[in-house]
Amino acid sequence: MTAERLQKLIAAAGIASRRSAERMIAEGRVTVDGEVVNVPGVRADPALHDIRVDGARLRKLGKPRRYVILNKPIGHLTTRSDPGRRSTVMDLLPHSFRSLVPVGRLDGNSSGLVLLTDDGELAQRVTHPRYRLPKTYYATVRGLPEEDVLERAQRGVRVDGEGLRLDQVEVIARFPHRAESKRRARLRVTLRGGRNREIRRVLSVLGHPVLELHRTRIGCLADTGLTPGGWRKLRGEEVDELRELIRRCAGEPAAPAPPAGSKPAAPAVQPPAAAFVVAIDGPAGSGKTSVARAVAERFGFAYFNTGASVRAVALAAMRQDLDLDEGPSLRTLAFRVILDPEGRVFLDGEDVSEAVRAPEVSAGASRVAVHPELREVLVERWRQFAAGGGVVEGRDIGTVVFPDAPVKVFLDARPEVRAQRRSSDEGDRDVGAVQSELRHRDHTDSGRAVAPLRRAQDAHHLDTSDLTLEETVARVAELVETARSRSRN
Ligand code: DC
């Protein structure tokens, strides 16, 4: 064997990913022939040198660990093999992944994100309730659960002698129907433990049997971009981030303690995980939506479009023939609007993501957006929707809603470019007319007394006039990477 970089050798031995290995080296936890090596790039040959991590000799050169995520369709069992020869998740993967093991269980009737790996230690940390890693599910249930039902689900219930509870459950859409048997609700559920069929059992005992269940997230991993049955390998940074998140959820120190006698590792205990928000503000037509969506997809983040909720309030008001200039009476409409983490907007349970794009709703939205009574409720709701972090797009996200967001971007473009983009989005409407509407909306959005459109002092200004979408996304992605590595160190 020839000499290799130390971080590569450590990663190949399955001790840590390359990035974590680099950190271990920087922390002085790696020795070669008894000498601490704390600078990057040093090469060694395990056949010739005594390489140690935290005092333990790097002996076996195992194969690097592998990590795959899969969007499991209904009907496949989450197991490596089934004695009854039913389909399993392994049937969806290439043969070369047959040594991987699915982490935790997602029952056959449920769909969604499954992690598979040959890293037993990480698998244990993802599933064991002690580490408290959140997993997010969307459930469609029979009936319309009342607040007290949700509270009981969160307090805990006994099912077959077992104490079960959901860590967090909220209704994101209600589907009322005249016939009681046809009423449905869509719930978002967070579990940090996860006993066998826990969500189904809790909701069923409370009178709301689950009709559909889909898991969208395991910690920071998301099913975004994976079609049913689709899979992909995780990148090293994604695995690092998952490890880091588990550590934070479990309240563990940022990294294992170094051996006695060596320099102490920097911070003893990480502060609790603050939600990682990417705030994207800017005027209409600056490209916020396409950029925010693409960035969310790239990193597997949730995506919230706050403008869509302002539009949904305007739509509700217009449907009820309310006066759009009457702030106080619009306030309660905000409670009927829900943003989901895929960028959709619901009004009274109806998906109105398309309906709110109509030009008359755009005009209504900038009128309702000026009312402080309404904004107060909206801002509070936006903070709740995005409490778990994600890409949040709007006008005042970096200034008012999440002033501490670690990444703030103010997107802009020349007025004629913005008008051209909007016109193509709206089926090639007359560019001149679109430009004059935009001018009017810019004026209202920037001139209003409460939370006017303006760049936060610490926001990165990005003029997208001469950039392609890919170039803009790449710039924002760079800012996200930098902020994430800063928050890791
Ligand atoms: O981004 P958009 O065009 O969908 O926004 C619709 C309207 O809502 C627009 O007039 C600006 C307003 N808005 C706001 O005042 N605050 C936000 N955070 C988002 C949008």
Coordinates of C-alpha atoms and ligand atoms in Angstrom, one line a residue:
M1 CA 0.0 0.0 0.0
T2 CA 1.3 3.5 -0.8
A3 CA 1.0 6.5 1.4
E4 CA -2.4 8.2 1.5
R5 CA -3.7 11.4 3.2
L6 CA -4.6 10.8 6.8
Q7 CA -8.2 11.9 6.4
K8 CA -8.7 9.4 3.6
L9 CA -7.3 6.6 5.7
I10 CA -9.5 7.4 8.6
A11 CA -12.5 7.6 6.4
A12 CA -11.6 4.3 4.7
A13 CA -11.3 2.7 8.1
G14 CA -15.0 3.6 8.7
I15 CA -14.2 5.8 11.7
A16 CA -15.6 9.1 10.4
S17 CA -16.3 10.8 7.1
R18 CA -13.4 12.7 5.5
R19 CA -14.6 16.0 6.7
S20 CA -15.0 14.8 10.3
A21 CA -11.6 13.2 10.0
E22 CA -10.1 16.5 9.0
R23 CA -11.6 18.0 12.1
M24 CA -10.2 15.2 14.2
I25 CA -6.8 15.9 12.8
A26 CA -7.1 19.7 13.5
E27 CA -8.1 18.9 17.0
G28 CA -4.9 17.0 17.6
R29 CA -6.5 13.6 18.0
V30 CA -4.5 11.8 15.4
T31 CA -0.9 10.6 15.8
V32 CA 1.6 9.1 13.4
D33 CA 4.4 7.1 15.1
G34 CA 3.6 8.8 18.4
E35 CA 3.7 12.4 17.0
V36 CA 0.5 14.5 16.9
V37 CA -0.3 15.5 13.4
N38 CA -2.7 18.4 13.4
V39 CA -2.1 19.9 10.0
P40 CA -4.0 18.9 6.9
G41 CA -2.6 17.0 4.0
V42 CA -0.1 14.7 5.8
R43 CA 0.3 11.3 4.1
A44 CA 1.2 8.0 5.8
D45 CA 1.2 4.3 4.9
P46 CA -0.6 2.1 7.5
A47 CA 1.7 -0.8 6.5
L48 CA 4.8 1.3 7.6
H49 CA 3.5 3.7 10.2
D50 CA 1.6 3.5 13.5
I51 CA -1.4 5.7 12.9
R52 CA -3.7 6.3 15.8
V53 CA -7.0 8.1 16.4
D54 CA -7.8 9.0 20.0
G55 CA -5.0 6.5 20.9
A56 CA -6.6 3.6 19.1
R57 CA -4.5 2.1 16.3
L58 CA -5.9 2.3 12.8
R59 CA -5.6 -1.3 11.9
K60 CA -8.2 -2.6 9.6
L61 CA -8.7 -0.9 6.4
G62 CA -12.4 -1.6 5.9
K63 CA -14.3 -0.4 2.9
P64 CA -15.8 3.0 3.3
R65 CA -19.3 3.0 4.6
R66 CA -22.2 3.5 2.3
Y67 CA -25.4 5.5 2.8
V68 CA -28.4 5.5 0.5
I69 CA -31.8 7.2 0.8
L70 CA -34.9 5.7 -0.9
N71 CA -38.4 6.9 -1.4
K72 CA -40.3 3.7 -0.5
P73 CA -43.5 3.2 -2.3
I74 CA -46.5 1.5 -0.5
G75 CA -46.3 -2.3 -0.7
H76 CA -42.6 -2.8 -0.1
L77 CA -41.5 -4.1 3.3
T78 CA -38.6 -2.3 5.1
T79 CA -36.5 -5.4 5.7
R80 CA -33.6 -7.1 4.0
S81 CA -35.6 -10.3 3.3
D82 CA -39.1 -11.6 3.9
P83 CA -39.7 -15.2 4.6
G84 CA -43.1 -14.8 2.8
R85 CA -41.2 -13.6 -0.3
R86 CA -43.0 -10.3 -0.4
S87 CA -41.4 -7.3 -2.1
T88 CA -38.9 -5.5 0.1
V89 CA -37.0 -2.2 -0.2
M90 CA -33.9 -4.3 -1.3
D91 CA -35.8 -5.1 -4.5
L92 CA -35.7 -1.4 -5.4
L93 CA -31.9 -1.1 -5.2
P94 CA -29.1 -2.4 -7.4
H95 CA -27.6 -5.8 -6.5
S96 CA -24.4 -4.1 -5.4
F97 CA -26.2 -2.6 -2.4
R98 CA -27.5 -5.9 -1.0
S99 CA -25.2 -5.7 2.0
L100 CA -26.9 -2.5 3.2
V101 CA -29.4 -2.6 6.0
P102 CA -32.6 -0.5 6.2
V103 CA -32.5 1.8 9.2
G104 CA -35.7 1.5 11.4
R105 CA -39.0 0.4 10.1
L106 CA -41.5 2.1 7.8
D107 CA -44.5 -0.3 7.6
G108 CA -45.5 -1.9 4.3
N109 CA -48.6 0.4 3.9
S110 CA -46.7 3.6 4.4
S111 CA -44.5 5.4 1.9
G112 CA -41.5 7.7 2.1
L113 CA -38.0 8.2 3.2
V114 CA -35.9 5.2 4.2
L115 CA -32.2 5.3 5.0
L116 CA -30.0 2.3 4.3
T117 CA -26.5 1.8 5.4
D118 CA -23.8 -0.6 6.5
D119 CA -22.8 1.8 9.3
G120 CA -24.3 0.0 12.3
E121 CA -23.4 2.8 14.7
L122 CA -25.1 5.5 12.8
A123 CA -28.1 3.3 12.2
Q124 CA -28.5 2.8 16.0
R125 CA -28.2 6.5 16.6
V126 CA -30.8 7.3 14.0
T127 CA -33.4 4.9 15.4
H128 CA -32.8 4.8 19.2
P129 CA -35.2 7.1 21.1
R130 CA -32.4 8.2 23.3
Y131 CA -30.9 10.3 20.5
R132 CA -34.2 12.1 19.9
L133 CA -33.6 12.6 16.1
P134 CA -36.9 14.0 14.6
K135 CA -38.6 12.3 11.7
T136 CA -41.4 14.0 9.9
Y137 CA -44.5 12.3 8.5
Y138 CA -47.6 13.5 6.7
A139 CA -50.8 11.5 7.5
T140 CA -54.2 11.7 6.0
V141 CA -56.7 10.6 8.7
R142 CA -60.4 10.0 8.8
G143 CA -62.4 12.8 10.4
L144 CA -61.4 16.3 11.5
P145 CA -59.4 16.0 14.7
E146 CA -60.2 18.7 17.3
E147 CA -57.5 20.5 19.3
D148 CA -58.0 18.3 22.4
V149 CA -57.3 15.2 20.3
L150 CA -54.0 16.6 19.1
E151 CA -53.1 17.5 22.7
R152 CA -53.9 14.0 23.9
A153 CA -51.8 12.5 21.1
Q154 CA -48.9 14.7 22.3
R155 CA -49.4 14.0 26.0
G156 CA -49.5 10.2 25.3
V157 CA -52.1 7.4 25.3
R158 CA -51.9 3.8 26.3
V159 CA -52.4 1.3 23.5
D160 CA -52.3 -2.4 24.3
G161 CA -50.6 -1.7 27.6
E162 CA -47.9 0.4 25.9
G163 CA -47.5 4.2 26.5
L164 CA -47.3 5.9 23.1
R165 CA -47.1 9.5 22.1
L166 CA -46.4 11.8 19.1
D167 CA -43.9 14.5 19.8
Q168 CA -45.7 17.0 17.7
V169 CA -48.8 16.9 15.6
E170 CA -50.6 19.6 13.8
V171 CA -53.4 19.8 11.3
I172 CA -52.2 21.3 8.0
A173 CA -55.4 20.9 6.0
R174 CA -59.0 20.1 6.7
F175 CA -61.2 18.5 4.1
P176 CA -64.8 19.0 5.4
H177 CA -67.6 17.1 3.8
R178 CA -71.3 16.9 4.4
A179 CA -71.1 13.1 4.9
E180 CA -69.2 12.5 8.2
S181 CA -67.6 9.4 6.8
K182 CA -65.9 11.4 4.1
R183 CA -64.3 14.1 6.2
R184 CA -60.5 14.0 6.2
A185 CA -57.6 15.9 7.6
R186 CA -53.9 16.1 6.7
L187 CA -51.6 16.1 9.6
R188 CA -47.9 16.8 10.0
V189 CA -46.4 14.6 12.7
T190 CA -43.0 14.7 14.3
L191 CA -41.6 11.6 16.1
R192 CA -38.4 11.5 18.0
G193 CA -38.8 7.9 19.1
G194 CA -40.9 5.6 17.0
R195 CA -42.3 2.4 18.3
N196 CA -43.8 -0.1 16.0
R197 CA -46.7 1.6 14.0
E198 CA -46.8 4.3 16.6
I199 CA -48.6 7.0 14.5
R200 CA -51.2 4.7 13.2
R201 CA -51.9 3.2 16.7
V202 CA -52.1 6.6 18.5
L203 CA -54.4 8.2 16.0
S204 CA -56.6 5.2 15.6
V205 CA -57.2 4.9 19.3
L206 CA -58.1 8.6 19.3
G207 CA -60.8 7.9 16.7
H208 CA -58.9 9.1 13.6
P209 CA -57.5 6.1 11.7
V210 CA -54.7 6.8 9.3
L211 CA -55.6 6.3 5.7
E212 CA -52.2 7.4 4.2
L213 CA -48.9 7.9 5.8
H214 CA -45.7 9.2 4.2
R215 CA -42.4 10.0 5.8
T216 CA -40.7 13.1 4.3
R217 CA -37.7 13.6 6.6
I218 CA -35.3 11.8 8.8
G219 CA -33.5 14.6 10.7
C220 CA -31.9 16.8 8.0
L221 CA -32.4 14.2 5.2
A222 CA -35.5 14.8 3.0
D223 CA -37.2 12.8 0.2
T224 CA -37.2 16.0 -2.0
G225 CA -36.5 15.1 -5.6
L226 CA -36.9 11.3 -5.2
T227 CA -39.8 9.8 -7.1
P228 CA -41.5 6.8 -5.6
G229 CA -39.0 3.9 -5.7
G230 CA -36.2 6.4 -6.4
W231 CA -33.0 6.4 -4.5
R232 CA -29.6 8.1 -4.3
K233 CA -26.3 7.9 -2.4
L234 CA -25.7 10.4 0.3
R235 CA -22.8 12.8 0.0
G236 CA -20.1 12.8 2.7
E237 CA -21.3 16.3 3.9
E238 CA -24.9 15.0 4.3
V239 CA -23.7 12.2 6.5
D240 CA -21.6 14.6 8.5
E241 CA -24.5 16.9 9.0
L242 CA -26.8 14.0 10.1
R243 CA -24.2 12.9 12.7
E244 CA -23.9 16.5 13.9
L245 CA -27.6 16.9 14.2
I246 CA -27.9 13.6 16.2
R247 CA -25.3 14.9 18.5
R248 CA -27.1 18.1 19.0
C249 CA -30.5 16.4 19.5
A250 CA -29.0 14.1 22.1
G251 CA -27.3 17.1 23.8
E252 CA -23.9 15.5 23.3
P253 CA -20.6 17.4 23.1
A254 CA -19.8 18.5 19.5
A255 CA -17.2 15.8 19.2
P256 CA -16.0 12.9 21.4
A257 CA -13.5 14.0 24.1
P258 CA -9.9 13.8 23.1
P259 CA -7.5 11.4 25.0
A260 CA -6.1 12.6 28.3
G261 CA -3.1 14.8 28.0
S262 CA -4.0 16.2 24.6
K263 CA -5.4 19.7 23.9
P264 CA -9.1 20.0 24.8
A265 CA -11.4 20.2 21.8
A266 CA -12.8 23.6 21.3
P267 CA -16.4 24.1 22.5
A268 CA -17.5 21.6 25.2
V269 CA -21.2 21.5 24.4
Q270 CA -23.0 22.8 21.3
P271 CA -25.8 25.2 21.9
P272 CA -29.3 23.7 21.1
A273 CA -29.9 23.4 17.4
A274 CA -31.1 26.7 16.1
A275 CA -33.3 26.4 13.0
F276 CA -31.2 27.0 9.9
V277 CA -33.1 29.6 7.9
V278 CA -32.1 30.8 4.5
A279 CA -34.0 34.2 4.1
I280 CA -34.6 35.2 0.5
D281 CA -36.2 38.7 0.0
G282 CA -36.6 40.9 -3.1
P283 CA -39.0 42.6 -5.4
A284 CA -41.5 40.8 -7.6
G285 CA -39.9 39.1 -10.6
S286 CA -36.4 39.0 -9.1
G287 CA -36.4 35.2 -9.3
K288 CA -37.0 34.5 -5.6
T289 CA -39.4 31.5 -6.1
S290 CA -37.2 29.6 -8.7
V291 CA -34.1 30.3 -6.7
A292 CA -35.6 29.4 -3.3
R293 CA -37.1 26.2 -4.6
A294 CA -33.9 25.1 -6.3
V295 CA -31.8 25.9 -3.2
A296 CA -34.2 24.0 -1.0
E297 CA -34.1 21.0 -3.3
R298 CA -30.3 21.1 -3.5
F299 CA -29.9 20.9 0.3
G300 CA -33.1 18.9 1.1
F301 CA -34.4 21.9 3.0
A302 CA -38.1 22.8 3.5
Y303 CA -39.3 25.7 1.4
F304 CA -41.9 28.3 2.5
N305 CA -43.3 30.9 0.2
T306 CA -44.7 33.7 2.4
G307 CA -45.9 35.7 -0.5
A308 CA -48.3 32.9 -1.4
S309 CA -49.9 33.2 2.0
V310 CA -50.4 36.9 1.5
R311 CA -52.0 36.1 -1.8
A312 CA -54.2 33.4 -0.2
V313 CA -55.5 36.0 2.3
A314 CA -56.3 38.3 -0.6
L315 CA -58.0 35.4 -2.4
A316 CA -60.1 34.6 0.7
A317 CA -61.1 38.2 1.0
M318 CA -62.0 38.5 -2.7
R319 CA -64.1 35.3 -2.5
Q320 CA -66.0 36.7 0.4
D321 CA -66.3 40.2 -1.2
L322 CA -64.5 41.8 1.8
D323 CA -63.0 45.2 1.5
L324 CA -59.2 44.7 0.9
D325 CA -58.4 48.0 2.5
E326 CA -60.1 47.1 5.8
G327 CA -57.2 45.7 7.8
P328 CA -58.8 44.6 11.0
S329 CA -61.5 42.4 9.3
L330 CA -58.8 40.7 7.2
R331 CA -56.7 39.6 10.3
T332 CA -58.7 36.4 11.0
L333 CA -58.3 35.2 7.4
A334 CA -54.6 34.6 8.1
F335 CA -55.6 31.7 10.5
R336 CA -57.2 29.9 7.6
V337 CA -54.0 29.8 5.5
I338 CA -51.4 27.2 5.8
L339 CA -48.0 26.9 4.2
D340 CA -46.5 23.5 3.8
P341 CA -42.8 22.7 3.5
E342 CA -43.0 21.9 -0.1
G343 CA -43.9 25.5 -1.0
R344 CA -47.6 25.0 -1.4
V345 CA -50.4 27.1 0.2
F346 CA -53.7 25.9 1.5
L347 CA -56.8 27.9 2.2
D348 CA -59.4 26.1 4.4
G349 CA -57.7 22.9 3.4
E350 CA -57.9 23.6 -0.3
D351 CA -54.6 23.7 -2.3
V352 CA -54.8 27.2 -3.8
S353 CA -51.1 27.3 -4.9
E354 CA -52.2 27.8 -8.6
A355 CA -55.3 29.9 -7.9
V356 CA -53.2 32.6 -6.0
R357 CA -51.0 33.2 -9.1
A358 CA -53.8 35.0 -11.0
P359 CA -53.0 38.6 -11.8
E360 CA -56.0 40.0 -10.0
V361 CA -54.9 38.1 -6.8
S362 CA -51.4 39.6 -7.2
A363 CA -52.9 43.1 -7.2
G364 CA -55.1 42.2 -4.2
A365 CA -52.1 40.8 -2.4
S366 CA -50.1 44.0 -2.4
R367 CA -53.2 45.9 -1.1
V368 CA -53.8 43.5 1.9
A369 CA -50.0 43.3 2.6
V370 CA -50.0 46.9 4.0
H371 CA -52.2 46.2 7.0
P372 CA -50.2 45.9 10.3
E373 CA -53.0 43.9 12.0
L374 CA -52.8 41.3 9.3
R375 CA -49.0 41.2 9.2
E376 CA -48.8 40.7 12.9
V377 CA -50.6 37.4 12.6
L378 CA -48.9 36.4 9.4
V379 CA -45.4 37.0 10.8
E380 CA -46.2 34.8 13.8
R381 CA -47.5 32.1 11.6
W382 CA -44.5 32.2 9.2
R383 CA -42.2 31.8 12.2
Q384 CA -44.2 28.7 13.3
F385 CA -44.3 27.2 9.9
A386 CA -40.6 27.5 9.5
A387 CA -39.7 26.8 13.1
G388 CA -37.7 23.7 11.9
G389 CA -35.7 25.8 9.4
G390 CA -35.7 25.9 5.6
V391 CA -35.6 28.4 2.8
V392 CA -38.1 31.2 3.4
E393 CA -39.0 33.6 0.7
G394 CA -40.7 37.0 1.0
R395 CA -40.2 40.7 1.4
D396 CA -39.3 41.1 5.1
I397 CA -37.9 37.7 6.0
G398 CA -34.3 39.0 6.7
T399 CA -35.5 42.2 8.3
V400 CA -38.5 41.2 10.4
V401 CA -39.4 37.5 10.4
F402 CA -36.0 35.9 10.9
P403 CA -33.6 38.8 11.6
D404 CA -31.1 36.2 12.9
A405 CA -31.2 34.0 9.8
P406 CA -27.6 32.7 9.1
V407 CA -28.1 33.3 5.4
K408 CA -29.8 36.4 4.0
V409 CA -30.1 37.1 0.3
F410 CA -31.6 40.1 -1.3
L411 CA -32.4 39.3 -4.9
D412 CA -32.9 42.0 -7.4
A413 CA -32.9 42.6 -11.2
R414 CA -33.4 45.6 -13.5
P415 CA -37.1 46.5 -13.8
E416 CA -37.3 45.6 -17.5
V417 CA -35.7 42.1 -16.8
R418 CA -38.2 41.5 -14.0
A419 CA -41.1 42.5 -16.2
Q420 CA -39.9 40.2 -19.0
R421 CA -39.7 37.3 -16.6
R422 CA -43.1 37.9 -15.1
S423 CA -44.6 38.2 -18.6
S424 CA -43.3 34.8 -19.7
D425 CA -44.5 33.3 -16.4
E426 CA -48.0 34.7 -17.1
G427 CA -48.3 33.3 -20.6
D428 CA -46.6 36.1 -22.5
R429 CA -48.7 39.0 -21.2
D430 CA -47.9 42.4 -22.6
V431 CA -44.5 43.3 -21.1
G432 CA -45.3 47.0 -20.9
A433 CA -48.5 46.3 -18.9
V434 CA -46.6 43.9 -16.6
Q435 CA -43.8 46.4 -16.1
S436 CA -46.3 49.2 -15.0
E437 CA -48.0 46.7 -12.6
L438 CA -44.6 45.8 -11.1
R439 CA -43.7 49.5 -10.7
H440 CA -47.0 50.0 -8.8
R441 CA -46.4 46.9 -6.6
D442 CA -42.8 47.9 -5.9
H443 CA -44.0 51.3 -4.9
T444 CA -46.6 49.8 -2.5
D445 CA -44.3 47.2 -1.1
S446 CA -41.4 49.6 -0.5
G447 CA -43.5 52.5 0.6
R448 CA -45.7 50.9 3.2
A449 CA -45.3 51.9 6.8
V450 CA -44.9 48.3 8.3
A451 CA -42.2 46.0 7.2
P452 CA -41.4 47.7 3.9
L453 CA -39.4 45.9 1.2
R454 CA -35.8 46.7 1.9
R455 CA -32.5 44.9 2.0
A456 CA -31.4 43.8 5.5
Q457 CA -28.0 45.4 6.3
D458 CA -26.4 42.0 6.5
A459 CA -28.1 40.6 3.5
H460 CA -26.1 39.7 0.4
H461 CA -27.3 41.7 -2.5
L462 CA -27.5 39.7 -5.7
D463 CA -28.5 41.3 -9.0
T464 CA -29.8 38.5 -11.1
S465 CA -30.3 40.5 -14.3
D466 CA -27.4 39.0 -16.1
L467 CA -27.3 35.7 -14.3
T468 CA -28.9 32.4 -15.3
L469 CA -30.9 30.5 -12.7
E470 CA -28.1 28.0 -12.2
E471 CA -25.6 30.8 -11.6
T472 CA -27.8 32.5 -9.1
V473 CA -28.5 29.2 -7.3
A474 CA -24.8 28.4 -7.3
R475 CA -24.0 31.7 -5.6
V476 CA -26.7 31.2 -2.9
A477 CA -25.6 27.6 -2.4
E478 CA -22.1 28.9 -1.7
L479 CA -23.4 31.2 1.0
V480 CA -25.3 28.3 2.5
E481 CA -22.2 26.1 2.5
T482 CA -20.2 28.8 4.1
A483 CA -22.8 29.5 6.8
R484 CA -23.1 25.8 7.5
S485 CA -19.4 25.2 7.9
R486 CA -19.3 28.3 10.1
S487 CA -22.1 26.9 12.3
R488 CA -20.3 23.5 12.5
N489 CA -17.0 25.0 13.7
Ligands
DC1 O1 -43.8 37.3 -3.6 P1 -45.3 37.5 -4.1 O2 -45.3 38.3 -5.3 O3 -46.0 36.2 -4.2 O4 -46.0 38.4 -2.9 C1 -47.3 38.7 -3.0 C2 -47.5 40.0 -2.2 O5 -47.3 39.9 -0.8 C3 -46.6 41.2 -2.6 O6 -47.3 42.4 -2.8 C4 -45.7 41.4 -1.5 C5 -46.4 40.8 -0.3 N1 -45.5 40.2 0.7 C6 -45.2 40.8 1.8 O7 -45.7 41.9 2.0 N2 -44.4 40.2 2.7 C7 -43.9 39.0 2.5 N3 -43.1 38.4 3.4 C8 -44.2 38.3 1.3 C9 -45.0 38.9 0.4

